[in-house]
PDB file of C-alpha atoms in Angstrom:
ATOM      1  CA  MET A1116      77.794  67.275 112.606  1.00  0.00           C
ATOM      2  CA  THR A1117      79.267  70.242 114.603  1.00  0.00           C
ATOM      3  CA  GLY A1118      78.551  74.057 112.964  1.00  0.00           C
ATOM      4  CA  LYS A1119      81.117  76.132 111.728  1.00  0.00           C
ATOM      5  CA  ALA A1120      83.113  77.998 114.611  1.00  0.00           C
ATOM      6  CA  LYS A1121      81.974  81.996 114.522  1.00  0.00           C
ATOM      7  CA  ASP A1122      84.854  83.473 114.137  1.00  0.00           C
ATOM      8  CA  PRO A1123      85.982  86.110 116.907  1.00  0.00           C
ATOM      9  CA  LEU A1124      87.486  88.931 114.300  1.00  0.00           C
ATOM     10  CA  ALA A1125      85.457  89.142 112.243  1.00  0.00           C
ATOM     11  CA  GLY A1126      83.783  92.289 110.686  1.00  0.00           C
ATOM     12  CA  PHE A1127      87.772  94.194 112.157  1.00  0.00           C
ATOM     13  CA  ASP A1128      88.983  94.392 109.285  1.00  0.00           C
ATOM     14  CA  GLU A1129      86.249  96.373 107.617  1.00  0.00           C
ATOM     15  CA  GLU A1130      85.185  98.127 110.595  1.00  0.00           C
ATOM     16  CA  ALA A1131      88.509  99.328 112.779  1.00  0.00           C
ATOM     17  CA  LEU A1132      91.222  99.229 109.585  1.00  0.00           C
ATOM     18  CA  PRO A1133      89.291 102.300 107.922  1.00  0.00           C
ATOM     19  CA  HIS A1134      90.042 104.716 110.797  1.00  0.00           C
ATOM     20  CA  LEU A1135      93.656 103.857 110.322  1.00  0.00           C
ATOM     21  CA  ASP A1136      94.349 107.498 109.169  1.00  0.00           C
ATOM     22  CA  ALA A1137      92.038 108.941 111.448  1.00  0.00           C
ATOM     23  CA  VAL A1138      93.327 107.455 114.678  1.00  0.00           C
ATOM     24  CA  TYR A1139      97.413 107.973 113.790  1.00  0.00           C
ATOM     25  CA  ARG A1140      95.985 111.619 113.160  1.00  0.00           C
ATOM     26  CA  PHE A1141      94.288 111.841 116.819  1.00  0.00           C
ATOM     27  CA  ALA A1142      97.581 109.785 118.316  1.00  0.00           C
ATOM     28  CA  LEU A1143      99.663 112.856 116.714  1.00  0.00           C
ATOM     29  CA  ARG A1144      97.738 115.499 118.252  1.00  0.00           C
ATOM     30  CA  LEU A1145      97.781 113.883 121.401  1.00  0.00           C
ATOM     31  CA  SER A1146     101.647 112.984 121.203  1.00  0.00           C
ATOM     32  CA  GLY A1147     102.563 115.497 119.081  1.00  0.00           C
ATOM     33  CA  ALA A1148     105.744 113.696 117.272  1.00  0.00           C
ATOM     34  CA  PRO A1149     105.805 111.484 115.044  1.00  0.00           C
ATOM     35  CA  ASP A1150     107.290 108.624 116.144  1.00  0.00           C
ATOM     36  CA  GLN A1151     105.139 108.244 119.084  1.00  0.00           C
ATOM     37  CA  ALA A1152     101.662 108.908 117.680  1.00  0.00           C
ATOM     38  CA  GLU A1153     103.056 105.802 116.161  1.00  0.00           C
ATOM     39  CA  ASP A1154     103.675 103.675 118.938  1.00  0.00           C
ATOM     40  CA  LEU A1155     100.183 104.792 119.905  1.00  0.00           C
ATOM     41  CA  VAL A1156      98.879 103.593 117.196  1.00  0.00           C
ATOM     42  CA  GLN A1157     100.787 100.048 116.941  1.00  0.00           C
ATOM     43  CA  GLU A1158      98.994  99.547 120.444  1.00  0.00           C
ATOM     44  CA  THR A1159      95.611 100.826 120.544  1.00  0.00           C
ATOM     45  CA  PHE A1160      95.028  98.473 117.371  1.00  0.00           C
ATOM     46  CA  LEU A1161      96.556  96.032 119.021  1.00  0.00           C
ATOM     47  CA  ARG A1162      94.779  96.069 121.671  1.00  0.00           C
ATOM     48  CA  ALA A1163      91.133  96.442 119.645  1.00  0.00           C
ATOM     49  CA  TYR A1164      92.457  92.718 117.583  1.00  0.00           C
ATOM     50  CA  ARG A1165      92.702  91.486 121.041  1.00  0.00           C
ATOM     51  CA  SER A1166      89.369  92.144 122.475  1.00  0.00           C
ATOM     52  CA  TRP A1167      87.538  92.798 118.813  1.00  0.00           C
ATOM     53  CA  ASP A1168      85.902  89.873 120.377  1.00  0.00           C
ATOM     54  CA  GLN A1169      84.285  93.254 123.257  1.00  0.00           C
ATOM     55  CA  TYR A1170      83.337  95.173 120.599  1.00  0.00           C
ATOM     56  CA  THR A1171      79.604  95.645 119.472  1.00  0.00           C
ATOM     57  CA  ARG A1172      79.146  94.604 115.811  1.00  0.00           C
ATOM     58  CA  GLY A1173      78.347  97.392 112.943  1.00  0.00           C
ATOM     59  CA  THR A1174      78.721 100.741 116.574  1.00  0.00           C
ATOM     60  CA  ALA A1175      80.845 103.577 116.717  1.00  0.00           C
ATOM     61  CA  ALA A1176      84.204 102.132 116.416  1.00  0.00           C
ATOM     62  CA  LYS A1177      85.730 105.202 115.524  1.00  0.00           C
ATOM     63  CA  SER A1178      85.410 106.652 118.819  1.00  0.00           C
ATOM     64  CA  TRP A1179      85.719 102.598 120.288  1.00  0.00           C
ATOM     65  CA  LEU A1180      89.526 103.285 118.854  1.00  0.00           C
ATOM     66  CA  PHE A1181      90.007 106.602 120.183  1.00  0.00           C
ATOM     67  CA  THR A1182      89.265 105.546 123.648  1.00  0.00           C
ATOM     68  CA  ILE A1183      91.377 102.666 123.176  1.00  0.00           C
ATOM     69  CA  CYS A1184      94.503 105.641 121.871  1.00  0.00           C
ATOM     70  CA  ARG A1185      94.006 108.014 124.649  1.00  0.00           C
ATOM     71  CA  ASN A1186      94.007 105.688 127.329  1.00  0.00           C
ATOM     72  CA  VAL A1187      97.014 104.136 126.084  1.00  0.00           C
ATOM     73  CA  PHE A1188      98.680 107.199 126.266  1.00  0.00           C
ATOM     74  CA  LEU A1189      96.976 108.734 129.162  1.00  0.00           C
ATOM     75  CA  ARG A1190      98.694 105.470 130.715  1.00  0.00           C
ATOM     76  CA  SER A1191     102.472 105.828 128.678  1.00  0.00           C
ATOM     77  CA  ARG A1192     102.583 109.348 130.103  1.00  0.00           C
ATOM     78  CA  GLU A1193     102.245 108.621 134.200  1.00  0.00           C
ATOM     79  CA  ARG A1194     104.991 105.842 132.807  1.00  0.00           C
ATOM     80  CA  ASN A1195     107.191 107.964 131.594  1.00  0.00           C
ATOM     81  CA  LYS A1196     106.378 110.800 134.487  1.00  0.00           C
ATOM     82  CA  ARG A1197     107.832 108.500 136.825  1.00  0.00           C
ATOM     83  CA  HIS A1198     109.952 107.400 135.054  1.00  0.00           C
ATOM     84  CA  ASP A1199     111.301 110.749 134.891  1.00  0.00           C
ATOM     85  CA  GLU A1200     110.603 111.246 138.523  1.00  0.00           C
ATOM     86  CA  ILE A1201     113.402 108.460 139.097  1.00  0.00           C
ATOM     87  CA  VAL A1202     115.576 110.187 136.609  1.00  0.00           C
ATOM     88  CA  GLU A1203     115.767 113.059 137.896  1.00  0.00           C
ATOM     89  CA  GLU A1204     116.232 112.224 142.063  1.00  0.00           C
ATOM     90  CA  ASN A1205     119.194 110.346 140.335  1.00  0.00           C
ATOM     91  CA  VAL A1206     121.398 112.468 138.042  1.00  0.00           C
ATOM     92  CA  ASP A1207     123.856 114.302 139.478  1.00  0.00           C
ATOM     93  CA  ARG A1208     122.250 117.623 140.555  1.00  0.00           C
ATOM     94  CA  SER A1209     125.937 118.999 140.597  1.00  0.00           C
ATOM     95  CA  GLY A1210     126.171 119.584 137.116  1.00  0.00           C
ATOM     96  CA  ALA A1211     128.443 117.002 135.853  1.00  0.00           C
ATOM     97  CA  GLY A1212     126.012 114.038 135.430  1.00  0.00           C
ATOM     98  CA  ALA A1213     124.638 112.237 132.129  1.00  0.00           C
ATOM     99  CA  ASN A1214     122.136 114.421 130.314  1.00  0.00           C
ATOM    100  CA  PRO A1215     118.919 111.847 130.986  1.00  0.00           C
ATOM    101  CA  VAL A1216     117.377 113.443 127.433  1.00  0.00           C
ATOM    102  CA  ASN A1217     118.843 111.963 124.393  1.00  0.00           C
ATOM    103  CA  PRO A1218     119.362 115.375 121.951  1.00  0.00           C
ATOM    104  CA  VAL A1219     119.640 113.445 119.012  1.00  0.00           C
ATOM    105  CA  TRP A1220     115.515 112.622 119.603  1.00  0.00           C
ATOM    106  CA  VAL A1221     115.206 117.073 120.456  1.00  0.00           C
ATOM    107  CA  ALA A1222     116.753 117.612 117.461  1.00  0.00           C
ATOM    108  CA  ALA A1223     114.724 115.368 115.660  1.00  0.00           C
ATOM    109  CA  ILE A1224     110.953 116.273 117.287  1.00  0.00           C
ATOM    110  CA  GLY A1225     110.767 118.982 114.887  1.00  0.00           C
ATOM    111  CA  ALA A1226     110.547 116.545 112.144  1.00  0.00           C
ATOM    112  CA  ASP A1227     107.278 116.095 111.617  1.00  0.00           C
ATOM    113  CA  PRO A1228     106.348 114.612 107.865  1.00  0.00           C
ATOM    114  CA  GLU A1229     102.930 113.398 108.841  1.00  0.00           C
ATOM    115  CA  GLY A1230     101.936 115.990 110.081  1.00  0.00           C
ATOM    116  CA  ASP A1231     103.485 118.534 107.757  1.00  0.00           C
ATOM    117  CA  PHE A1232     101.184 116.732 105.176  1.00  0.00           C
ATOM    118  CA  PHE A1233      97.568 117.070 107.289  1.00  0.00           C
ATOM    119  CA  ASP A1234      98.730 120.096 108.382  1.00  0.00           C
ATOM    120  CA  SER A1235      98.842 121.315 104.545  1.00  0.00           C
ATOM    121  CA  ILE A1236      95.687 119.892 104.465  1.00  0.00           C
ATOM    122  CA  VAL A1237      93.721 121.680 107.456  1.00  0.00           C
ATOM    123  CA  ASP A1238      95.779 125.269 107.323  1.00  0.00           C
ATOM    124  CA  GLY A1239      98.272 125.182 108.839  1.00  0.00           C
ATOM    125  CA  LYS A1240      97.478 128.380 111.663  1.00  0.00           C
ATOM    126  CA  ILE A1241      94.555 126.726 111.843  1.00  0.00           C
ATOM    127  CA  VAL A1242      96.623 123.896 113.032  1.00  0.00           C
ATOM    128  CA  GLU A1243      98.563 126.089 115.111  1.00  0.00           C
ATOM    129  CA  ALA A1244      95.881 127.623 117.182  1.00  0.00           C
ATOM    130  CA  ILE A1245      93.518 124.511 117.752  1.00  0.00           C
ATOM    131  CA  GLU A1246      97.267 123.010 119.123  1.00  0.00           C
ATOM    132  CA  ALA A1247      97.706 125.524 121.500  1.00  0.00           C
ATOM    133  CA  LEU A1248      94.300 125.283 123.241  1.00  0.00           C
ATOM    134  CA  PRO A1249      94.305 124.358 126.677  1.00  0.00           C
ATOM    135  CA  GLU A1250      94.345 120.356 126.674  1.00  0.00           C
ATOM    136  CA  GLU A1251      90.402 119.590 127.483  1.00  0.00           C
ATOM    137  CA  TYR A1252      88.883 121.868 124.972  1.00  0.00           C
ATOM    138  CA  ARG A1253      91.588 121.209 122.578  1.00  0.00           C
ATOM    139  CA  MET A1254      90.456 117.589 123.285  1.00  0.00           C
ATOM    140  CA  ALA A1255      86.775 118.668 122.432  1.00  0.00           C
ATOM    141  CA  VAL A1256      87.504 120.665 119.330  1.00  0.00           C
ATOM    142  CA  VAL A1257      89.444 118.342 117.896  1.00  0.00           C
ATOM    143  CA  LEU A1258      87.316 115.290 118.227  1.00  0.00           C
ATOM    144  CA  SER A1259      83.869 116.877 117.175  1.00  0.00           C
ATOM    145  CA  ASP A1260      85.109 119.184 114.706  1.00  0.00           C
ATOM    146  CA  VAL A1261      88.026 117.296 113.157  1.00  0.00           C
ATOM    147  CA  GLU A1262      86.868 114.665 113.573  1.00  0.00           C
ATOM    148  CA  GLY A1263      83.738 114.635 113.386  1.00  0.00           C
ATOM    149  CA  LEU A1264      82.039 112.755 116.373  1.00  0.00           C
ATOM    150  CA  PRO A1265      79.087 113.458 117.493  1.00  0.00           C
ATOM    151  CA  TYR A1266      78.537 115.348 121.477  1.00  0.00           C
ATOM    152  CA  ALA A1267      77.432 111.372 122.534  1.00  0.00           C
ATOM    153  CA  GLU A1268      80.262 109.817 122.095  1.00  0.00           C
ATOM    154  CA  VAL A1269      83.282 112.590 122.079  1.00  0.00           C
ATOM    155  CA  ALA A1270      81.330 112.952 126.226  1.00  0.00           C
ATOM    156  CA  GLU A1271      81.733 109.258 126.421  1.00  0.00           C
ATOM    157  CA  LEU A1272      85.795 109.634 125.402  1.00  0.00           C
ATOM    158  CA  LEU A1273      86.555 112.013 127.670  1.00  0.00           C
ATOM    159  CA  ASP A1274      84.264 110.600 129.978  1.00  0.00           C
ATOM    160  CA  VAL A1275      81.802 113.445 130.948  1.00  0.00           C
ATOM    161  CA  PRO A1276      78.380 114.961 130.474  1.00  0.00           C
ATOM    162  CA  VAL A1277      77.517 116.114 126.978  1.00  0.00           C
ATOM    163  CA  GLY A1278      76.968 120.107 128.184  1.00  0.00           C
ATOM    164  CA  THR A1279      80.495 120.358 129.675  1.00  0.00           C
ATOM    165  CA  VAL A1280      81.423 119.039 126.007  1.00  0.00           C
ATOM    166  CA  LYS A1281      79.718 121.683 124.496  1.00  0.00           C
ATOM    167  CA  SER A1282      80.840 123.737 127.181  1.00  0.00           C
ATOM    168  CA  ARG A1283      84.660 122.969 126.189  1.00  0.00           C
ATOM    169  CA  LEU A1284      83.457 123.264 122.235  1.00  0.00           C
ATOM    170  CA  PHE A1285      81.626 126.534 123.124  1.00  0.00           C
ATOM    171  CA  ARG A1286      84.860 128.128 124.483  1.00  0.00           C
ATOM    172  CA  GLY A1287      87.535 126.648 122.199  1.00  0.00           C
ATOM    173  CA  ARG A1288      85.902 127.072 119.480  1.00  0.00           C
ATOM    174  CA  ARG A1289      85.115 131.407 120.952  1.00  0.00           C
ATOM    175  CA  ARG A1290      88.890 130.967 121.663  1.00  0.00           C
ATOM    176  CA  LEU A1291      89.690 130.444 118.075  1.00  0.00           C
ATOM    177  CA  GLN A1292      87.689 132.423 116.685  1.00  0.00           C
ATOM    178  CA  GLU A1293      89.538 135.378 119.085  1.00  0.00           C
ATOM    179  CA  VAL A1294      93.000 134.039 118.249  1.00  0.00           C
ATOM    180  CA  LEU A1295      92.321 133.834 114.131  1.00  0.00           C
ATOM    181  CA  TYR A1296      90.113 136.599 113.780  1.00  0.00           C
ATOM    182  CA  ASP A1297      92.696 138.728 111.586  1.00  0.00           C
ATOM    183  CA  TYR A1298      94.121 135.869 109.540  1.00  0.00           C
ATOM    184  CA  ALA A1299      90.507 134.944 108.448  1.00  0.00           C
ATOM    185  CA  VAL A1300      89.454 138.653 106.897  1.00  0.00           C
ATOM    186  CA  GLU A1301      93.380 138.678 105.832  1.00  0.00           C
ATOM    187  CA  MET A1302      93.348 134.879 104.043  1.00  0.00           C
ATOM    188  CA  GLY A1303      89.564 136.169 102.724  1.00  0.00           C
ATOM    189  CA  TYR A1304      87.501 133.410 104.907  1.00  0.00           C
ATOM    190  CA  ILE A1305      85.114 136.230 105.679  1.00  0.00           C
ATOM    191  CA  SER A1306      85.795 139.858 104.009  1.00  0.00           C
ATOM    192  CA  GLU A1307      85.377 142.338 107.246  1.00  0.00           C
ATOM    193  CA  ARG A1308      81.789 143.188 106.471  1.00  0.00           C
ATOM    194  CA  SER A1309      80.408 140.148 107.351  1.00  0.00           C
ATOM    195  CA  ALA A1310      82.388 140.305 110.693  1.00  0.00           C
ATOM    196  CA  LEU A1311      81.415 143.365 111.629  1.00  0.00           C
ATOM    197  CA  ASN A1312      77.522 142.055 110.840  1.00  0.00           C
ATOM    198  CA  GLU A1313      78.157 139.705 113.429  1.00  0.00           C
ATOM    199  CA  SER A1314      80.124 141.838 116.203  1.00  0.00           C
TER     200      SER A1314
END
């Protein structure tokens, strides 16, 4: 009599799928476009599904998924960069050649219904300020302050020491504070009196 084989995908639905929305938000912050974010999420969960047996059950599934998502994004960006270089080398420089950028895509890039919904929850001005941060600060702020990952997990995801994460967060938060100070007073998030006391 043989024992029942262990299911290599046990726990995937319970541990990975609840983070679908968080991975989408993260992918949207990485890519800046809903269609690209959806592709990133699909590829992330496909890879996670295929390598679920390598994941240690009950640990940090969200961080693990973010790591996969970031790696997929970076590889995709590198492929796109190489593609653009090839196009650049082969486009007629006289101006008569075909435009390698699709005008429909350019017109649609600003349309972001899912992002608009998320931004209405997290004040649009704050999201705009976060997105304007240099990438290294932005990633630290998004992962720590928006997604709530602990410093150690952010450090592992970004492949930097915890001290670097804290430094990037400090600088990123400082820049946000400078950019958003007047807005925070205007919206009543802080009073001028309390702001004066802090300075």
